[in-house]
mmCIF file of C-alpha atoms and ligand atoms in Angstrom:
data_model
loop_
_atom_site.group_PDB
_atom_site.id
_atom_site.type_symbol
_atom_site.label_atom_id
_atom_site.label_comp_id
_atom_site.label_asym_id
_atom_site.label_seq_id
_atom_site.Cartn_x
_atom_site.Cartn_y
_atom_site.Cartn_z
ATOM 1 C CA MET A 589 15.812 -2.446 11.883
ATOM 2 C CA LYS A 590 12.234 -3.685 12.934
ATOM 3 C CA TYR A 591 9.307 -1.471 11.438
ATOM 4 C CA LYS A 592 5.318 -1.396 12.549
ATOM 5 C CA ASN A 593 3.906 0.135 9.170
ATOM 6 C CA ILE A 594 6.292 -0.473 6.571
ATOM 7 C CA LEU A 595 8.462 -3.607 5.085
ATOM 8 C CA VAL A 596 11.732 -3.047 3.633
ATOM 9 C CA ASP A 597 12.994 -5.693 0.906
ATOM 10 C CA GLN A 598 16.657 -5.166 0.519
ATOM 11 C CA LYS A 599 17.895 -6.279 -2.959
ATOM 12 C CA ASP A 600 21.295 -6.524 -3.895
ATOM 13 C CA ARG A 601 21.612 -3.127 -5.440
ATOM 14 C CA TRP A 602 18.246 -1.385 -4.666
ATOM 15 C CA ALA A 603 15.881 -1.892 -2.045
ATOM 16 C CA ILE A 604 11.764 -1.985 -2.209
ATOM 17 C CA ILE A 605 10.075 0.148 0.660
ATOM 18 C CA THR A 606 6.347 -0.919 0.949
ATOM 19 C CA ILE A 607 3.812 1.186 3.399
ATOM 20 C CA ASN A 608 1.952 -1.360 4.952
ATOM 21 C CA ARG A 609 -1.274 -0.349 6.331
ATOM 22 C CA PRO A 610 -3.440 -1.697 3.573
ATOM 23 C CA ASN A 611 -6.586 -1.906 5.972
ATOM 24 C CA LYS A 612 -6.364 1.900 5.990
ATOM 25 C CA LEU A 613 -5.294 1.955 2.448
ATOM 26 C CA ASN A 614 -1.653 2.736 3.834
ATOM 27 C CA ALA A 615 -2.653 6.287 4.961
ATOM 28 C CA LEU A 616 0.448 8.194 6.547
ATOM 29 C CA ASN A 617 0.317 8.652 10.466
ATOM 30 C CA ARG A 618 3.040 10.211 12.440
ATOM 31 C CA GLU A 619 4.392 7.015 13.192
ATOM 32 C CA THR A 620 4.383 5.675 9.770
ATOM 33 C CA ILE A 621 6.296 8.942 8.654
ATOM 34 C CA GLN A 622 9.157 8.493 11.358
ATOM 35 C CA GLU A 623 9.313 5.159 9.981
ATOM 36 C CA LEU A 624 9.828 6.162 6.590
ATOM 37 C CA HIS A 625 12.579 8.665 7.633
ATOM 38 C CA ASP A 626 14.702 6.172 9.366
ATOM 39 C CA ALA A 627 14.367 3.465 6.643
ATOM 40 C CA PHE A 628 15.090 6.245 3.914
ATOM 41 C CA LYS A 629 18.071 7.161 5.966
ATOM 42 C CA ALA A 630 19.476 3.814 6.610
ATOM 43 C CA LEU A 631 19.288 2.907 2.765
ATOM 44 C CA ASP A 632 20.740 6.250 2.085
ATOM 45 C CA ASN A 633 23.535 5.430 4.299
ATOM 46 C CA ASN A 634 24.268 1.997 2.670
ATOM 47 C CA ASN A 635 27.068 2.062 -0.057
ATOM 48 C CA LYS A 636 25.735 -0.734 -1.459
ATOM 49 C CA ILE A 637 22.070 0.542 -2.071
ATOM 50 C CA ARG A 638 21.749 2.503 -5.116
ATOM 51 C CA ALA A 639 18.182 3.122 -5.687
ATOM 52 C CA ILE A 640 15.385 3.024 -3.479
ATOM 53 C CA ILE A 641 11.782 2.298 -4.452
ATOM 54 C CA ILE A 642 8.494 3.051 -3.071
ATOM 55 C CA THR A 643 5.215 1.569 -3.065
ATOM 56 C CA GLY A 644 1.713 0.575 -1.265
ATOM 57 C CA SER A 645 0.693 -2.637 -0.121
ATOM 58 C CA GLY A 646 -2.221 -4.244 -1.659
ATOM 59 C CA GLU A 647 -3.751 -3.850 -5.007
ATOM 60 C CA LYS A 648 -5.770 -0.710 -4.058
ATOM 61 C CA ALA A 649 -3.859 2.024 -2.839
ATOM 62 C CA PHE A 650 -0.368 3.597 -2.737
ATOM 63 C CA VAL A 651 -1.018 5.818 -0.138
ATOM 64 C CA ALA A 652 -4.721 7.394 0.198
ATOM 65 C CA GLY A 653 -3.360 10.560 2.322
ATOM 66 C CA ALA A 654 -2.319 11.443 5.704
ATOM 67 C CA ASP A 655 -4.379 9.728 8.257
ATOM 68 C CA ILE A 656 -7.408 11.833 8.831
ATOM 69 C CA ALA A 657 -8.458 10.370 12.244
ATOM 70 C CA GLU A 658 -5.282 11.301 13.796
ATOM 71 C CA PHE A 659 -5.776 15.186 12.955
ATOM 72 C CA ALA A 660 -9.237 15.572 12.709
ATOM 73 C CA ASP A 661 -9.351 17.647 16.228
ATOM 74 C CA PHE A 662 -5.831 19.326 15.845
ATOM 75 C CA SER A 663 -5.999 23.121 16.592
ATOM 76 C CA VAL A 664 -4.492 25.736 14.650
ATOM 77 C CA LYS A 665 -1.059 25.138 16.223
ATOM 78 C CA GLU A 666 -1.003 21.446 16.304
ATOM 79 C CA GLY A 667 -2.099 21.317 12.571
ATOM 80 C CA GLY A 668 0.889 23.903 11.326
ATOM 81 C CA LYS A 669 3.455 21.506 13.402
ATOM 82 C CA LEU A 670 1.812 18.525 11.903
ATOM 83 C CA ALA A 671 2.896 20.245 8.198
ATOM 84 C CA LYS A 672 6.168 21.190 9.386
ATOM 85 C CA LYS A 673 7.588 18.060 10.952
ATOM 86 C CA GLY A 674 6.085 15.911 8.357
ATOM 87 C CA GLN A 675 7.775 17.926 5.356
ATOM 88 C CA LYS A 676 11.072 18.092 7.379
ATOM 89 C CA LEU A 677 11.253 14.179 8.314
ATOM 90 C CA LEU A 678 9.821 12.952 4.869
ATOM 91 C CA PHE A 679 8.912 15.044 1.944
ATOM 92 C CA ASP A 680 11.842 17.454 2.139
ATOM 93 C CA PHE A 681 14.074 14.657 3.273
ATOM 94 C CA VAL A 682 13.266 12.040 0.165
ATOM 95 C CA GLU A 683 13.147 15.007 -2.639
ATOM 96 C CA ASN A 684 16.611 15.857 -1.280
ATOM 97 C CA LEU A 685 17.900 12.245 -0.728
ATOM 98 C CA SER A 686 21.299 11.264 -2.354
ATOM 99 C CA THR A 687 19.792 7.841 -3.549
ATOM 100 C CA PRO A 688 17.352 8.120 -6.215
ATOM 101 C CA VAL A 689 13.585 7.435 -4.893
ATOM 102 C CA ILE A 690 11.012 5.889 -7.178
ATOM 103 C CA ALA A 691 7.452 6.123 -6.580
ATOM 104 C CA ALA A 692 5.673 2.667 -7.653
ATOM 105 C CA VAL A 693 2.200 4.404 -7.784
ATOM 106 C CA ASN A 694 0.098 1.229 -7.699
ATOM 107 C CA GLY A 695 -3.708 2.476 -6.976
ATOM 108 C CA PHE A 696 -4.943 5.722 -5.027
ATOM 109 C CA ALA A 697 -2.197 8.295 -4.610
ATOM 110 C CA LEU A 698 -4.530 11.207 -2.618
ATOM 111 C CA GLY A 699 -3.419 13.824 -0.560
ATOM 112 C CA GLY A 700 -0.254 13.165 1.311
ATOM 113 C CA GLY A 701 0.136 9.973 -1.104
ATOM 114 C CA LEU A 702 0.567 12.319 -4.157
ATOM 115 C CA GLU A 703 2.629 14.760 -2.138
ATOM 116 C CA LEU A 704 4.579 11.602 -1.112
ATOM 117 C CA ALA A 705 5.039 10.154 -4.661
ATOM 118 C CA MET A 706 5.972 14.075 -5.978
ATOM 119 C CA ALA A 707 8.594 14.186 -3.674
ATOM 120 C CA CYS A 708 10.079 10.870 -4.830
ATOM 121 C CA HIS A 709 12.718 11.942 -7.818
ATOM 122 C CA PHE A 710 10.128 10.254 -10.697
ATOM 123 C CA ARG A 711 6.744 8.357 -10.678
ATOM 124 C CA VAL A 712 5.969 5.146 -12.388
ATOM 125 C CA ALA A 713 1.989 4.277 -12.191
ATOM 126 C CA SER A 714 0.074 1.150 -12.581
ATOM 127 C CA ASP A 715 -3.116 1.424 -15.047
ATOM 128 C CA ASN A 716 -5.476 1.317 -11.785
ATOM 129 C CA ALA A 717 -3.675 4.619 -10.397
ATOM 130 C CA LYS A 718 -5.934 7.202 -9.302
ATOM 131 C CA MET A 719 -4.179 10.734 -8.443
ATOM 132 C CA GLY A 720 -5.740 13.830 -6.313
ATOM 133 C CA LEU A 721 -5.118 16.576 -3.744
ATOM 134 C CA PRO A 722 -8.695 16.186 -2.061
ATOM 135 C CA GLU A 723 -7.712 18.422 0.822
ATOM 136 C CA VAL A 724 -9.951 21.394 0.422
ATOM 137 C CA SER A 725 -12.835 18.910 0.469
ATOM 138 C CA LEU A 726 -11.831 18.567 4.034
ATOM 139 C CA GLY A 727 -11.657 22.308 4.717
ATOM 140 C CA VAL A 728 -7.809 22.021 4.441
ATOM 141 C CA ILE A 729 -5.012 22.576 1.716
ATOM 142 C CA PRO A 730 -2.626 20.283 1.263
ATOM 143 C CA GLY A 731 0.378 20.582 4.013
ATOM 144 C CA TYR A 732 3.090 18.634 2.829
ATOM 145 C CA GLY A 733 4.397 20.420 -0.161
ATOM 146 C CA GLY A 734 1.473 19.646 -2.639
ATOM 147 C CA THR A 735 0.837 23.439 -3.584
ATOM 148 C CA GLN A 736 4.277 23.754 -4.574
ATOM 149 C CA ARG A 737 5.507 20.335 -6.037
ATOM 150 C CA LEU A 738 2.138 19.988 -7.685
ATOM 151 C CA PRO A 739 2.755 23.180 -9.931
ATOM 152 C CA GLN A 740 6.247 22.414 -10.421
ATOM 153 C CA LEU A 741 5.316 19.121 -12.098
ATOM 154 C CA VAL A 742 1.975 20.067 -14.173
ATOM 155 C CA GLY A 743 1.924 23.912 -14.421
ATOM 156 C CA LYS A 744 -0.056 26.320 -12.497
ATOM 157 C CA GLY A 745 -3.171 26.168 -14.480
ATOM 158 C CA HIS A 746 -3.587 22.073 -13.952
ATOM 159 C CA ALA A 747 -2.217 22.161 -10.284
ATOM 160 C CA MET A 748 -4.975 25.215 -9.432
ATOM 161 C CA GLU A 749 -7.662 22.806 -10.905
ATOM 162 C CA MET A 750 -6.809 19.777 -9.472
ATOM 163 C CA ILE A 751 -6.601 21.712 -6.061
ATOM 164 C CA MET A 752 -9.636 23.549 -6.077
ATOM 165 C CA THR A 753 -11.967 20.666 -7.197
ATOM 166 C CA ALA A 754 -10.171 18.535 -5.341
ATOM 167 C CA GLY A 755 -11.046 15.543 -8.241
ATOM 168 C CA MET A 756 -9.023 12.767 -9.237
ATOM 169 C CA ILE A 757 -7.126 11.770 -12.112
ATOM 170 C CA ASP A 758 -6.530 8.945 -13.688
ATOM 171 C CA ALA A 759 -3.160 7.158 -14.439
ATOM 172 C CA GLN A 760 -3.670 8.650 -18.528
ATOM 173 C CA LYS A 761 -4.481 11.895 -17.801
ATOM 174 C CA ALA A 762 -1.392 11.799 -15.126
ATOM 175 C CA GLN A 763 0.932 11.028 -17.684
ATOM 176 C CA LYS A 764 -0.067 13.638 -20.120
ATOM 177 C CA LEU A 765 0.328 16.265 -17.525
ATOM 178 C CA GLY A 766 4.022 14.880 -16.873
ATOM 179 C CA LEU A 767 2.939 13.875 -13.188
ATOM 180 C CA VAL A 768 3.953 10.179 -14.068
ATOM 181 C CA ASN A 769 6.477 8.768 -16.570
ATOM 182 C CA TYR A 770 5.018 5.369 -17.666
ATOM 183 C CA ILE A 771 1.913 3.690 -16.912
ATOM 184 C CA VAL A 772 1.542 -0.534 -16.824
ATOM 185 C CA PRO A 773 -0.546 -3.291 -15.647
ATOM 186 C CA GLN A 774 -0.225 -3.566 -12.019
ATOM 187 C CA GLU A 775 1.855 -6.780 -12.032
ATOM 188 C CA GLU A 776 4.239 -5.220 -14.353
ATOM 189 C CA LEU A 777 4.955 -2.124 -11.974
ATOM 190 C CA LEU A 778 7.506 -3.581 -9.578
ATOM 191 C CA PRO A 779 9.276 -5.275 -12.272
ATOM 192 C CA LEU A 780 9.537 -1.987 -14.429
ATOM 193 C CA CYS A 781 10.728 -0.112 -11.470
ATOM 194 C CA GLU A 782 13.288 -2.475 -10.688
ATOM 195 C CA LYS A 783 14.649 -2.349 -14.331
ATOM 196 C CA LEU A 784 14.910 1.048 -13.832
ATOM 197 C CA ALA A 785 16.372 0.859 -10.857
ATOM 198 C CA ALA A 786 19.017 -1.706 -12.262
ATOM 199 C CA LYS A 787 20.034 0.670 -14.930
ATOM 200 C CA ILE A 788 20.598 3.578 -12.335
ATOM 201 C CA SER A 789 22.184 1.144 -10.500
ATOM 202 C CA ASN A 790 24.980 0.929 -13.277
ATOM 203 C CA ASN A 791 25.803 4.810 -12.822
ATOM 204 C CA SER A 792 28.156 6.522 -10.664
ATOM 205 C CA PRO A 793 26.179 7.368 -7.238
ATOM 206 C CA VAL A 794 28.280 9.930 -6.618
ATOM 207 C CA ALA A 795 27.336 11.729 -9.766
ATOM 208 C CA ILE A 796 23.576 11.045 -9.480
ATOM 209 C CA ALA A 797 23.920 12.653 -6.050
ATOM 210 C CA HIS A 798 25.390 15.655 -7.317
ATOM 211 C CA ALA A 799 22.864 15.837 -10.135
ATOM 212 C CA ILE A 800 19.846 15.753 -7.949
ATOM 213 C CA LYS A 801 21.195 18.507 -5.950
ATOM 214 C CA ALA A 802 21.790 20.573 -9.136
ATOM 215 C CA VAL A 803 18.063 19.839 -10.395
ATOM 216 C CA ASN A 804 16.518 20.557 -7.117
ATOM 217 C CA ALA A 805 18.384 23.522 -6.884
ATOM 218 C CA GLY A 806 16.515 25.272 -9.612
ATOM 219 C CA PHE A 807 13.458 24.909 -7.834
ATOM 220 C CA LYS A 808 14.639 26.376 -4.670
ATOM 221 C CA ASN A 809 13.999 30.260 -3.645
ATOM 222 C CA ASN A 810 16.947 31.971 -3.240
ATOM 223 C CA SER A 811 19.429 29.121 -4.736
ATOM 224 C CA ASN A 812 21.080 29.560 -8.408
ATOM 225 C CA GLY A 813 20.600 26.372 -10.092
ATOM 226 C CA PHE A 814 23.162 27.079 -12.680
ATOM 227 C CA ALA A 815 25.890 27.825 -10.190
ATOM 228 C CA ILE A 816 25.211 24.701 -7.941
ATOM 229 C CA GLU A 817 25.463 22.846 -11.175
ATOM 230 C CA ILE A 818 28.924 24.519 -11.596
ATOM 231 C CA GLU A 819 30.214 24.024 -8.439
ATOM 232 C CA ALA A 820 29.066 20.400 -8.420
ATOM 233 C CA PHE A 821 30.342 19.408 -11.923
ATOM 234 C CA GLY A 822 33.739 20.867 -10.541
ATOM 235 C CA THR A 823 33.486 18.778 -7.434
ATOM 236 C CA CYS A 824 33.245 15.477 -9.616
ATOM 237 C CA PHE A 825 36.490 15.554 -11.225
ATOM 238 C CA GLY A 826 38.049 15.101 -7.576
ATOM 239 C CA THR A 827 35.890 11.933 -7.221
ATOM 240 C CA ALA A 828 37.009 8.299 -7.337
ATOM 241 C CA ASP A 829 33.788 7.666 -9.204
ATOM 242 C CA PHE A 830 34.965 10.213 -11.956
ATOM 243 C CA LYS A 831 38.395 8.224 -12.265
ATOM 244 C CA GLU A 832 36.934 5.157 -12.402
ATOM 245 C CA GLY A 833 34.060 6.182 -14.912
ATOM 246 C CA THR A 834 36.730 7.734 -17.380
ATOM 247 C CA THR A 835 39.445 5.199 -16.664
ATOM 248 C CA ALA A 836 37.034 2.112 -17.420
ATOM 249 C CA PHE A 837 35.971 4.156 -20.655
ATOM 250 C CA LEU A 838 39.584 4.596 -22.148
ATOM 251 C CA GLU A 839 39.991 0.763 -21.050
ATOM 252 C CA LYS A 840 37.041 -0.468 -22.886
ATOM 253 C CA ARG A 841 35.554 -1.703 -19.767
ATOM 254 C CA LYS A 842 32.152 -1.434 -17.898
ATOM 255 C CA ALA A 843 32.611 0.789 -14.702
ATOM 256 C CA ASP A 844 32.545 -0.425 -11.206
ATOM 257 C CA PHE A 845 31.874 2.598 -9.477
ATOM 258 C CA PRO A 846 33.067 2.693 -5.671
ATOM 259 C CA GLY A 847 30.116 5.091 -4.475
ATOM 260 C CA LYS A 848 29.013 6.809 -1.815
HETATM 261 N N1 LIG B 1146 -6.867 8.431 6.402
HETATM 262 C C1 LIG B 1146 -7.490 7.471 7.414
HETATM 263 N N2 LIG B 1146 -8.176 6.652 6.861
HETATM 264 C C2 LIG B 1146 -8.356 6.379 5.845
HETATM 265 C C3 LIG B 1146 -8.009 7.324 4.739
HETATM 266 C C4 LIG B 1146 -7.144 8.515 5.265
HETATM 267 N N3 LIG B 1146 -6.837 9.389 4.318
HETATM 268 N N4 LIG B 1146 -8.147 6.904 3.531
HETATM 269 C C5 LIG B 1146 -9.129 5.507 3.609
HETATM 270 N N5 LIG B 1146 -9.001 5.181 5.103
HETATM 271 C C6 LIG B 1146 -9.430 4.293 5.557
HETATM 272 C C7 LIG B 1146 -11.014 4.341 5.969
HETATM 273 O O1 LIG B 1146 -11.481 4.904 6.943
HETATM 274 C C8 LIG B 1146 -11.341 2.922 6.163
HETATM 275 O O2 LIG B 1146 -11.452 2.213 7.220
HETATM 276 P P1 LIG B 1146 -12.248 1.339 7.873
HETATM 277 O O3 LIG B 1146 -12.296 0.122 7.180
HETATM 278 O O4 LIG B 1146 -11.815 1.181 9.175
HETATM 279 O O5 LIG B 1146 -13.667 2.428 8.019
HETATM 280 C C9 LIG B 1146 -10.790 2.017 5.161
HETATM 281 O O6 LIG B 1146 -9.388 2.864 4.911
HETATM 282 C C10 LIG B 1146 -10.979 2.066 3.711
HETATM 283 O O7 LIG B 1146 -11.447 2.764 3.257
HETATM 284 P P2 LIG B 1146 -12.666 3.144 2.500
HETATM 285 O O8 LIG B 1146 -12.923 4.605 2.213
HETATM 286 O O9 LIG B 1146 -13.797 2.470 2.890
HETATM 287 O O10 LIG B 1146 -12.396 2.742 0.813
HETATM 288 P P3 LIG B 1146 -13.551 3.177 -0.637
HETATM 289 O O11 LIG B 1146 -13.004 2.186 -1.312
HETATM 290 O O12 LIG B 1146 -14.857 3.083 0.026
HETATM 291 O O13 LIG B 1146 -12.643 4.679 -0.973
HETATM 292 C C11 LIG B 1146 -11.230 6.276 -1.146
HETATM 293 C C12 LIG B 1146 -11.494 4.555 -1.096
HETATM 294 C C13 LIG B 1146 -9.395 6.539 -1.417
HETATM 295 C C14 LIG B 1146 -11.776 6.983 -2.389
HETATM 296 C C15 LIG B 1146 -11.647 6.812 0.525
HETATM 297 O O14 LIG B 1146 -11.074 5.750 1.268
HETATM 298 C C16 LIG B 1146 -11.054 7.946 0.465
HETATM 299 O O15 LIG B 1146 -11.849 9.021 0.112
HETATM 300 N N6 LIG B 1146 -10.095 8.589 1.465
HETATM 301 C C17 LIG B 1146 -9.462 9.867 1.843
HETATM 302 C C18 LIG B 1146 -8.838 10.303 1.010
HETATM 303 C C19 LIG B 1146 -8.294 11.719 1.320
HETATM 304 O O16 LIG B 1146 -9.079 12.914 1.664
HETATM 305 N N7 LIG B 1146 -7.106 11.857 1.491
HETATM 306 C C20 LIG B 1146 -6.318 13.357 1.680
HETATM 307 C C21 LIG B 1146 -6.428 13.201 3.487
HETATM 308 S S1 LIG B 1146 -5.490 15.007 3.688
#
């Protein structure tokens, strides 16, 4: 598939998506959101792809937010529609994807950029990364899930402070708050993410998909995470991946999971 705003580098068992609008610090306009949706969907449907890494092009930014130029003259109705459509197409879509998604935060992750990183399953940052939700400085609030996912990740008090001050935190602070799992020099960011992707790729993609669903269920209103876990646990016993995983263990060999 041909994209205008993103690059997709498909390796053997994982893929790297790069948001490629460096002159706009990779700000998310509607076209980029649609392209990201299409790329994630295609990779998720590809049985060979067992993990996805998302990053930004250039050395300065992961994503500096939603494209402010695009929504500056929006009405109340258009504003609501923008958030609803974006959440559905990209942010909720990534969070609930069956294939693990790692955010490689290589610089500024602001507003929609931090919201995208938070929708990923976990985050790794380069030591120059800066994160924040500056929306209230523009007279608006985070609209791509930031008011919900930030408190889930760092706790309500820290989230309130970050949202109210509109300030940025550095990679060290982000790691201390649990927002990122690792900090590395920029040149080591993708190699580390690929190492993590390779490790993930050795495991059962079907079991991982069930684990993502069960973990996410605990953070959703009106869903019982424990009940979802029990159901998903049972379902695993009927899968070819389970047969292969247990057989390989008993035969003292490495499992070769048939997958999705
Ligand atoms: N939307 C649209 N364009 C953006 C953008 C965004 N969120 N963030 C950066 N850009 C554009 C700038 O307008 C500029 O474009 P231009 O060269 O055509 O004027 C280009 O990207 C480079 O940004 P610039 O501001 O010159 O870089 P800087 O190093 O001086 O500052 C930031 C970097 C990240 C501090 C600054 O760009 C910024 O504050 N961006 C907006 C962050 C934000 O509020 N995001 C939340 C949106 S809801």
